[in-house]
Amino acid sequence: MSTQQWWNHAVGYEAYIRSFADGNGDGVGDFVGMLDKLDHLAWLGIDILWITPFYVSPMRDWGYDVADYAAIDPTYGTLDDFDAVIDKAHRLNIRVLIDIVPNHTSDQHRWFQAALAEPESKYRDYYVWADAPEDGSLPNNWVGYFGGKTWTLDEASGQYYLHLFLPEQPDLNWRNPDVLDEFDDILRFWLDRGVDGFRIDVAQALVKDEQLRSNPQIGPSDDSMFRWEQWDAFDHQHDILQPESVDIFKRWNRIASEYGALLLGETYDLKMLDKLDRLVSGGDAIHVGFWFGAMHMDWDAGQIRSTFDFPLSQISAGLGWAQNSHDEHRSVTRFGGGDVGRRRALSLAVLLLGLPGLPFLYQGEELGLPSGELPPEAKLDPIGGDDPNAGRDGTRTPMPWAPGPGMGFTSPGVEPWLPFGGRTDADTAEVQRNEPTSTAHAYRELLAVRRSLTSIAGEDLTWIDSGDHVVAFRRGDIAFVANVSEVASAMPFDGDVLYRSDAGTGQTLLADEAAIVRVRT
Ligand code: GLC
């Protein structure tokens, strides 16, 4: 089925709504602000817009703690404002994915409130509870994605509830058929309003081991360690990627199919690709599984190759690719910052746009933005302790749209919810769109060239032997090549250059330059 899907040759764009554009001058992004900026996405050549959660939320995890899945948080506007964004996006030929958060709710959700207040009600079993062991220990040894323990005591009942994230994000019990019914209705509610699909938050979790067995421990772990070190100290056999999850996504797939909608799962897990494969395979569950390897690698030919090869060789269905998101430091910063970081990020974009699958940009990536720099007192992310660089705020600073106070993000004189983090006039969309040699124009041209190469959609990736300095692969007669070194290097083939990210000439690639080439055969 998959070859004819509308997302097949598309390019996506993630808008972190809080920091995208503020229309009502309260310093927080919203739908009215977004409406105004959709033209920018059309100018850039975007096909799919993914909007991060906008539901009613106490904002402990900035919207990934949902208190009502069928209502818009007043900070972001009204359902009418939402409808206007969907309508305009569709008129611009942009499809819209919304972020659905099924692993957990907010502790303020009425289901959880009822579960606490009336333990006899049906809502108790919407969540995952465990009796307190007599020896005073926790129900099992699971650690959370944010580090730390995953169990919090409900003192009234003496039972613990499970949370893979914050204590304010209790995990739903996906073994309860009522929870499945509730989410069927939620999906239909938004599909009926015209959304084109869902980005499924933490899709690799959802169902938990029925007996809540402890995970085998494979390394040392304590609460003071960095959250991923704590996570990697366990073999996650029982908390995530349970085989029953695929049944949920098959059910969602049947609903999505009625509307021609896309299911894009947050499915990144390095260690259990065989289990992940089940979630995305066959086209009858999750259509596209996000792979975040490009957010966790160095600028190194071997690492780039293995980052691409690993999921491509083991996951049989669609893959989503991104080098940036609202959860990780921006790639310009990760790859060295400044002009070097910017050149490398653009080159990596050339490669990601060449891979089989669905590439996504994150807002501001097209402007070549590094992570915003924040003073410790500005920190708002609940994770990462006191260190502003350990949390996710740096990647979430507001979009710089135009020079001047408010930077076109909010009204002049209004403090944005997070500081701009050191943005300059040259960083803004307005300045870059008026300057043909800007990063924004480089991305726009890249997307236009890639769009024209419809023939690659049906072609598998073939690696081209290219040594330590250069990464190169083909899709049919089109090659994607990047020089991952500090010296000029030759392309390992002859051809007509269709796009280049820098100023090299002929078959020469400057340091960190990438190109798209029609190979002469
Ligand atoms: C996902 C989101 C992240 C959020 C978490 C919990 O990983 O991308 O921002 O904190 O899920 O919902």
Coordinates of N, CA and C in Angstrom, one line a residue, residues 274-430:
D274 N 14.2 -5.0 16.9 CA 13.3 -6.1 16.5 C 11.9 -5.9 17.0
K275 N 11.8 -5.4 18.2 CA 10.5 -5.1 18.8 C 9.9 -3.9 18.1
L276 N 10.7 -2.9 17.9 CA 10.2 -1.7 17.2 C 9.7 -2.0 15.9
D277 N 10.4 -2.9 15.2 CA 10.0 -3.2 13.8 C 8.5 -3.7 13.8
R278 N 8.1 -4.4 14.8 CA 6.7 -4.8 14.8 C 5.8 -3.7 14.9
L279 N 6.2 -2.6 15.6 CA 5.2 -1.5 15.7 C 5.0 -0.7 14.4
V280 N 6.0 -0.7 13.6 CA 5.9 0.1 12.4 C 5.7 -0.8 11.1
S281 N 5.9 -2.1 11.2 CA 6.0 -2.8 9.9 C 4.6 -3.1 9.3
G282 N 4.7 -3.5 8.1 CA 3.5 -4.0 7.4 C 2.5 -3.0 6.9
G283 N 2.7 -1.7 7.3 CA 1.8 -0.7 6.9 C 0.4 -0.8 7.6
D284 N 0.3 -1.7 8.5 CA -1.0 -1.7 9.2 C -1.0 -1.3 10.6
A285 N 0.1 -0.6 11.0 CA 0.1 -0.1 12.4 C 0.6 1.4 12.3
I286 N 1.7 1.7 13.0 CA 2.3 3.0 12.8 C 2.9 3.1 11.3
H287 N 2.6 4.2 10.6 CA 3.1 4.2 9.2 C 4.6 4.6 9.1
V288 N 4.9 5.6 10.0 CA 6.3 6.1 10.0 C 6.8 6.2 11.4
G289 N 8.0 5.6 11.6 CA 8.6 5.6 12.9 C 9.8 6.6 13.0
F290 N 9.7 7.5 13.9 CA 10.8 8.5 14.0 C 12.1 7.9 14.4
W291 N 13.2 8.2 13.8 CA 14.5 7.8 14.2 C 15.4 9.0 14.5
F292 N 15.8 9.0 15.7 CA 16.5 10.2 16.2 C 18.1 10.1 16.2
G293 N 18.6 9.1 15.6 CA 20.0 8.8 15.6 C 20.8 10.1 15.2
A294 N 20.3 10.9 14.3 CA 21.0 12.0 13.8 C 21.1 13.1 14.9
M295 N 20.4 13.0 16.0 CA 20.5 13.9 17.1 C 21.6 13.5 18.1
H296 N 22.1 12.3 17.9 CA 23.0 11.7 18.9 C 24.4 11.2 18.2
M297 N 24.8 11.8 17.1 CA 26.0 11.4 16.5 C 27.0 12.6 16.3
D298 N 28.2 12.3 16.1 CA 29.2 13.3 15.9 C 29.3 13.5 14.3
W299 N 30.0 14.6 14.0 CA 30.2 14.9 12.6 C 31.3 14.0 12.1
D300 N 31.0 12.8 11.7 CA 32.0 11.8 11.4 C 31.5 10.8 10.4
A301 N 32.2 10.5 9.4 CA 31.7 9.7 8.3 C 31.2 8.4 8.8
G302 N 32.0 7.7 9.6 CA 31.6 6.3 10.0 C 30.3 6.4 10.9
Q303 N 30.2 7.4 11.7 CA 29.0 7.5 12.6 C 27.8 7.9 11.8
I304 N 28.0 8.7 10.8 CA 26.8 9.1 9.9 C 26.3 7.8 9.2
R305 N 27.3 7.1 8.6 CA 26.8 5.9 7.9 C 26.1 4.9 8.8
S306 N 26.7 4.7 10.0 CA 26.0 3.6 10.8 C 24.7 4.2 11.4
T307 N 24.6 5.5 11.6 CA 23.3 6.1 12.1 C 22.2 5.8 11.1
F308 N 22.5 5.9 9.8 CA 21.5 5.7 8.8 C 21.3 4.2 8.5
D309 N 22.4 3.5 8.5 CA 22.3 2.1 8.1 C 21.5 1.2 9.1
F310 N 21.8 1.5 10.3 CA 21.3 0.7 11.4 C 19.7 0.5 11.3
P311 N 19.0 1.6 11.4 CA 17.5 1.5 11.3 C 17.1 1.0 9.9
L312 N 17.8 1.5 8.8 CA 17.4 1.2 7.5 C 17.5 -0.3 7.2
S313 N 18.5 -1.0 7.8 CA 18.7 -2.4 7.6 C 17.8 -3.2 8.5
Q314 N 17.2 -2.6 9.5 CA 16.4 -3.4 10.5 C 14.9 -3.1 10.6
I315 N 14.6 -1.9 10.2 CA 13.1 -1.5 10.3 C 12.6 -1.5 8.9
S316 N 11.5 -2.3 8.7 CA 11.1 -2.6 7.3 C 10.1 -1.6 6.8
A317 N 9.6 -0.7 7.6 CA 8.6 0.2 7.1 C 9.2 1.6 7.1
G318 N 8.3 2.6 7.1 CA 8.7 4.0 6.9 C 9.5 4.5 8.1
L319 N 10.5 5.3 7.8 CA 11.3 6.0 8.9 C 11.2 7.5 8.8
G320 N 11.1 8.1 9.9 CA 11.1 9.6 9.9 C 12.5 10.0 10.4
W321 N 13.0 11.1 9.8 CA 14.4 11.5 10.1 C 14.4 13.0 10.6
A322 N 15.2 13.3 11.6 CA 15.3 14.7 12.0 C 16.6 14.8 12.7
Q323 N 17.2 16.0 12.6 CA 18.5 16.3 13.3 C 18.2 17.3 14.5
N324 N 16.9 17.8 14.5 CA 16.6 18.7 15.6 C 15.2 18.4 16.1
S325 N 14.9 18.8 17.3 CA 13.6 18.7 17.9 C 13.5 19.6 19.1
H326 N 12.3 19.7 19.7 CA 12.2 20.5 21.0 C 12.8 19.7 22.2
D327 N 13.4 18.6 21.9 CA 14.0 17.8 23.0 C 15.5 17.8 23.1
E328 N 16.2 18.2 22.1 CA 17.7 18.1 22.0 C 18.3 19.4 21.6
H329 N 19.6 19.6 22.0 CA 20.3 20.7 21.6 C 20.3 20.8 20.1
R330 N 20.3 22.0 19.5 CA 20.2 22.2 18.1 C 21.5 21.7 17.5
S331 N 21.4 21.1 16.3 CA 22.6 20.5 15.6 C 23.7 21.5 15.3
V332 N 23.3 22.8 15.0 CA 24.4 23.8 14.8 C 25.3 23.9 16.0
T333 N 24.7 23.8 17.2 CA 25.5 23.8 18.4 C 26.3 22.5 18.6
R334 N 25.6 21.4 18.3 CA 26.2 20.1 18.5 C 27.4 19.9 17.6
F335 N 27.3 20.4 16.4 CA 28.4 20.2 15.4 C 29.4 21.3 15.4
G336 N 29.5 22.1 16.5 CA 30.6 23.0 16.7 C 30.2 24.5 16.7
G337 N 29.0 24.8 16.5 CA 28.5 26.2 16.6 C 29.0 27.1 15.4
G338 N 28.6 28.3 15.4 CA 29.0 29.3 14.4 C 28.8 28.8 13.0
D339 N 29.7 29.4 12.1 CA 29.6 29.0 10.7 C 29.8 27.6 10.4
V340 N 30.8 27.0 11.2 CA 31.1 25.6 11.0 C 29.9 24.7 11.3
G341 N 29.3 25.0 12.5 CA 28.1 24.2 12.9 C 26.9 24.4 11.8
R342 N 26.8 25.6 11.4 CA 25.7 25.9 10.4 C 26.0 25.1 9.1
R343 N 27.2 25.1 8.6 CA 27.5 24.4 7.4 C 27.3 22.9 7.5
R344 N 27.7 22.4 8.7 CA 27.5 20.9 8.9 C 26.0 20.6 9.0
A345 N 25.2 21.4 9.7 CA 23.8 21.1 9.8 C 23.1 21.1 8.4
L346 N 23.5 22.1 7.6 CA 22.9 22.1 6.3 C 23.3 20.9 5.4
S347 N 24.6 20.5 5.6 CA 25.0 19.3 4.8 C 24.3 18.1 5.3
L348 N 24.1 18.0 6.6 CA 23.4 16.8 7.1 C 21.9 16.9 6.6
A349 N 21.4 18.1 6.5 CA 20.0 18.2 5.9 C 20.0 17.6 4.5
V350 N 21.0 17.9 3.7 CA 21.1 17.3 2.3 C 21.0 15.8 2.4
L351 N 21.8 15.2 3.3 CA 21.8 13.8 3.4 C 20.4 13.2 3.9
L352 N 19.9 13.9 4.9 CA 18.6 13.4 5.5 C 17.5 13.5 4.5
L353 N 17.5 14.5 3.6 CA 16.5 14.7 2.6 C 16.7 13.6 1.5
G354 N 17.9 13.0 1.5 CA 18.1 12.0 0.5 C 17.7 10.6 0.9
L355 N 17.6 10.4 2.2 CA 17.3 9.1 2.7 C 15.9 8.6 2.4
P356 N 15.7 7.3 2.3 CA 14.3 6.8 2.1 C 13.5 7.2 3.4
G357 N 12.4 7.8 3.3 CA 11.6 8.1 4.5 C 11.2 9.6 4.5
L358 N 10.7 10.0 5.7 CA 10.1 11.3 5.8 C 10.9 12.2 6.7
P359 N 11.6 13.2 6.1 CA 12.5 14.1 6.9 C 11.7 15.3 7.5
F360 N 12.1 15.7 8.7 CA 11.4 16.8 9.4 C 12.5 17.8 9.7
L361 N 12.1 19.1 9.5 CA 12.9 20.2 10.1 C 12.2 20.7 11.4
Y362 N 13.0 21.3 12.2 CA 12.4 21.8 13.4 C 12.5 23.4 13.3
Q363 N 11.5 24.1 13.8 CA 11.4 25.5 13.6 C 12.8 26.2 13.9
G364 N 13.2 27.0 13.0 CA 14.5 27.8 13.2 C 15.6 27.0 12.6
E365 N 15.5 25.8 12.3 CA 16.6 25.0 11.6 C 16.9 25.7 10.3
E366 N 15.8 26.1 9.6 CA 16.0 26.7 8.3 C 16.7 28.1 8.4
L367 N 16.8 28.6 9.6 CA 17.5 29.9 9.8 C 19.0 29.6 10.3
G368 N 19.3 28.4 10.4 CA 20.6 28.0 10.9 C 20.9 28.4 12.3
L369 N 19.8 28.3 13.2 CA 20.0 28.7 14.5 C 20.7 27.7 15.4
P370 N 21.6 28.2 16.2 CA 22.2 27.4 17.3 C 21.2 27.3 18.5
S371 N 21.4 26.5 19.5 CA 20.6 26.6 20.7 C 20.7 28.0 21.3
G372 N 19.5 28.4 21.8 CA 19.5 29.7 22.5 C 20.4 29.6 23.8
E373 N 21.0 30.7 24.2 CA 21.8 30.7 25.4 C 21.0 31.4 26.5
L374 N 20.8 30.7 27.6 CA 19.9 31.2 28.7 C 20.7 31.3 30.0
P375 N 20.4 32.3 30.8 CA 20.9 32.3 32.2 C 20.2 31.3 33.0
P376 N 20.9 30.8 34.1 CA 20.2 29.8 34.9 C 18.9 30.1 35.4
E377 N 18.6 31.4 35.7 CA 17.3 31.8 36.3 C 16.2 31.8 35.3
A378 N 16.5 31.6 34.0 CA 15.5 31.6 33.0 C 15.0 30.2 32.7
K379 N 15.6 29.2 33.4 CA 15.3 27.8 33.1 C 13.9 27.4 33.5
L380 N 13.2 26.8 32.5 CA 11.8 26.4 32.8 C 11.5 24.9 32.5
D381 N 12.5 24.2 31.9 CA 12.3 22.8 31.7 C 12.3 22.1 33.0
P382 N 11.4 21.2 33.3 CA 11.4 20.5 34.6 C 12.5 19.5 34.7
I383 N 13.3 19.2 33.7 CA 14.4 18.2 33.8 C 15.7 19.0 33.7
G384 N 16.7 18.3 34.2 CA 18.1 18.8 34.1 C 18.6 19.6 35.2
G385 N 17.9 19.6 36.3 CA 18.4 20.3 37.5 C 18.6 21.7 37.3
D386 N 19.6 22.3 37.9 CA 19.8 23.8 37.9 C 20.6 24.2 36.6
D387 N 21.2 23.2 35.9 CA 22.1 23.6 34.8 C 21.2 23.9 33.6
P388 N 21.2 25.2 33.1 CA 20.3 25.5 32.0 C 20.6 24.7 30.7
N389 N 21.9 24.3 30.6 CA 22.3 23.5 29.4 C 21.9 22.0 29.5
A390 N 21.5 21.6 30.7 CA 21.1 20.2 30.8 C 19.7 20.0 30.4
G391 N 18.9 21.0 30.5 CA 17.5 20.9 30.1 C 17.3 21.2 28.6
R392 N 16.0 21.3 28.3 CA 15.6 21.5 26.9 C 15.3 22.9 26.5
D393 N 15.5 23.9 27.4 CA 15.0 25.2 27.1 C 15.8 25.8 25.9
G394 N 17.1 25.5 25.8 CA 17.9 26.1 24.7 C 17.4 25.9 23.3
T395 N 16.8 24.7 23.1 CA 16.3 24.5 21.7 C 14.8 25.0 21.6
R396 N 14.3 25.5 22.7 CA 12.9 25.9 22.7 C 12.7 27.4 22.7
T397 N 13.8 28.2 22.6 CA 13.6 29.7 22.7 C 12.8 30.1 21.5
P398 N 12.1 31.3 21.6 CA 11.1 31.7 20.6 C 11.8 32.0 19.2
M399 N 11.0 31.8 18.2 CA 11.4 32.0 16.8 C 11.7 33.5 16.6
P400 N 12.9 33.8 16.1 CA 13.2 35.2 15.7 C 12.6 35.5 14.3
W401 N 11.5 36.2 14.2 CA 10.9 36.4 12.9 C 11.4 37.7 12.3
A402 N 11.6 38.7 13.1 CA 12.0 40.0 12.5 C 12.8 40.8 13.5
P403 N 13.7 41.7 13.0 CA 14.5 42.5 13.9 C 13.5 43.4 14.7
G404 N 14.0 43.9 15.8 CA 13.3 44.8 16.6 C 12.8 44.2 17.9
P405 N 12.2 45.0 18.8 CA 11.7 44.5 20.1 C 10.6 43.5 19.8
G406 N 10.6 42.4 20.5 CA 9.6 41.3 20.3 C 10.0 40.4 19.2
M407 N 11.0 40.8 18.4 CA 11.6 40.0 17.3 C 10.5 39.4 16.4
G408 N 9.4 40.1 16.2 CA 8.3 39.6 15.4 C 7.6 38.3 16.0
F409 N 8.1 37.9 17.1 CA 7.5 36.7 17.8 C 6.3 37.2 18.7
T410 N 6.6 38.3 19.4 CA 5.6 38.8 20.3 C 5.5 40.4 20.1
S411 N 4.6 41.0 20.8 CA 4.5 42.5 20.7 C 5.7 43.2 21.3
P412 N 6.1 44.3 20.8 CA 7.2 45.1 21.4 C 6.9 45.4 22.8
G413 N 7.9 45.2 23.7 CA 7.8 45.5 25.1 C 7.3 44.3 25.9
V414 N 6.8 43.2 25.2 CA 6.4 42.0 26.0 C 7.5 41.1 26.2
E415 N 7.6 40.5 27.4 CA 8.6 39.5 27.7 C 8.2 38.2 27.1
P416 N 8.9 37.5 26.3 CA 8.5 36.2 25.8 C 8.7 35.2 27.0
W417 N 7.9 34.1 26.9 CA 7.9 33.1 28.0 C 9.3 32.6 28.3
L418 N 10.1 32.4 27.3 CA 11.5 32.1 27.4 C 12.3 33.2 26.7
P419 N 13.5 33.6 27.2 CA 14.2 34.7 26.5 C 14.6 34.2 25.1
F420 N 14.9 35.2 24.2 CA 15.3 34.8 22.8 C 16.6 34.1 22.8
G421 N 17.4 34.3 23.8 CA 18.7 33.5 24.0 C 19.8 33.9 23.1
G422 N 19.8 35.2 22.8 CA 21.0 35.7 22.0 C 20.8 35.8 20.5
R423 N 19.6 35.9 20.0 CA 19.3 36.0 18.6 C 19.7 37.4 18.1
T424 N 20.2 37.4 16.8 CA 20.6 38.7 16.2 C 19.6 39.0 15.0
D425 N 19.7 40.2 14.5 CA 18.9 40.5 13.3 C 19.2 39.5 12.2
A426 N 20.4 39.1 12.0 CA 20.8 38.2 10.9 C 20.1 36.8 11.1
D427 N 19.7 36.5 12.3 CA 19.1 35.2 12.6 C 17.6 35.2 12.1
T428 N 17.0 36.4 11.9 CA 15.6 36.4 11.7 C 15.1 36.0 10.3
A429 N 13.9 35.5 10.3 CA 13.3 35.0 9.0 C 13.2 36.2 8.0
E430 N 12.9 37.4 8.5 CA 12.7 38.5 7.6 C 14.0 38.9 6.9

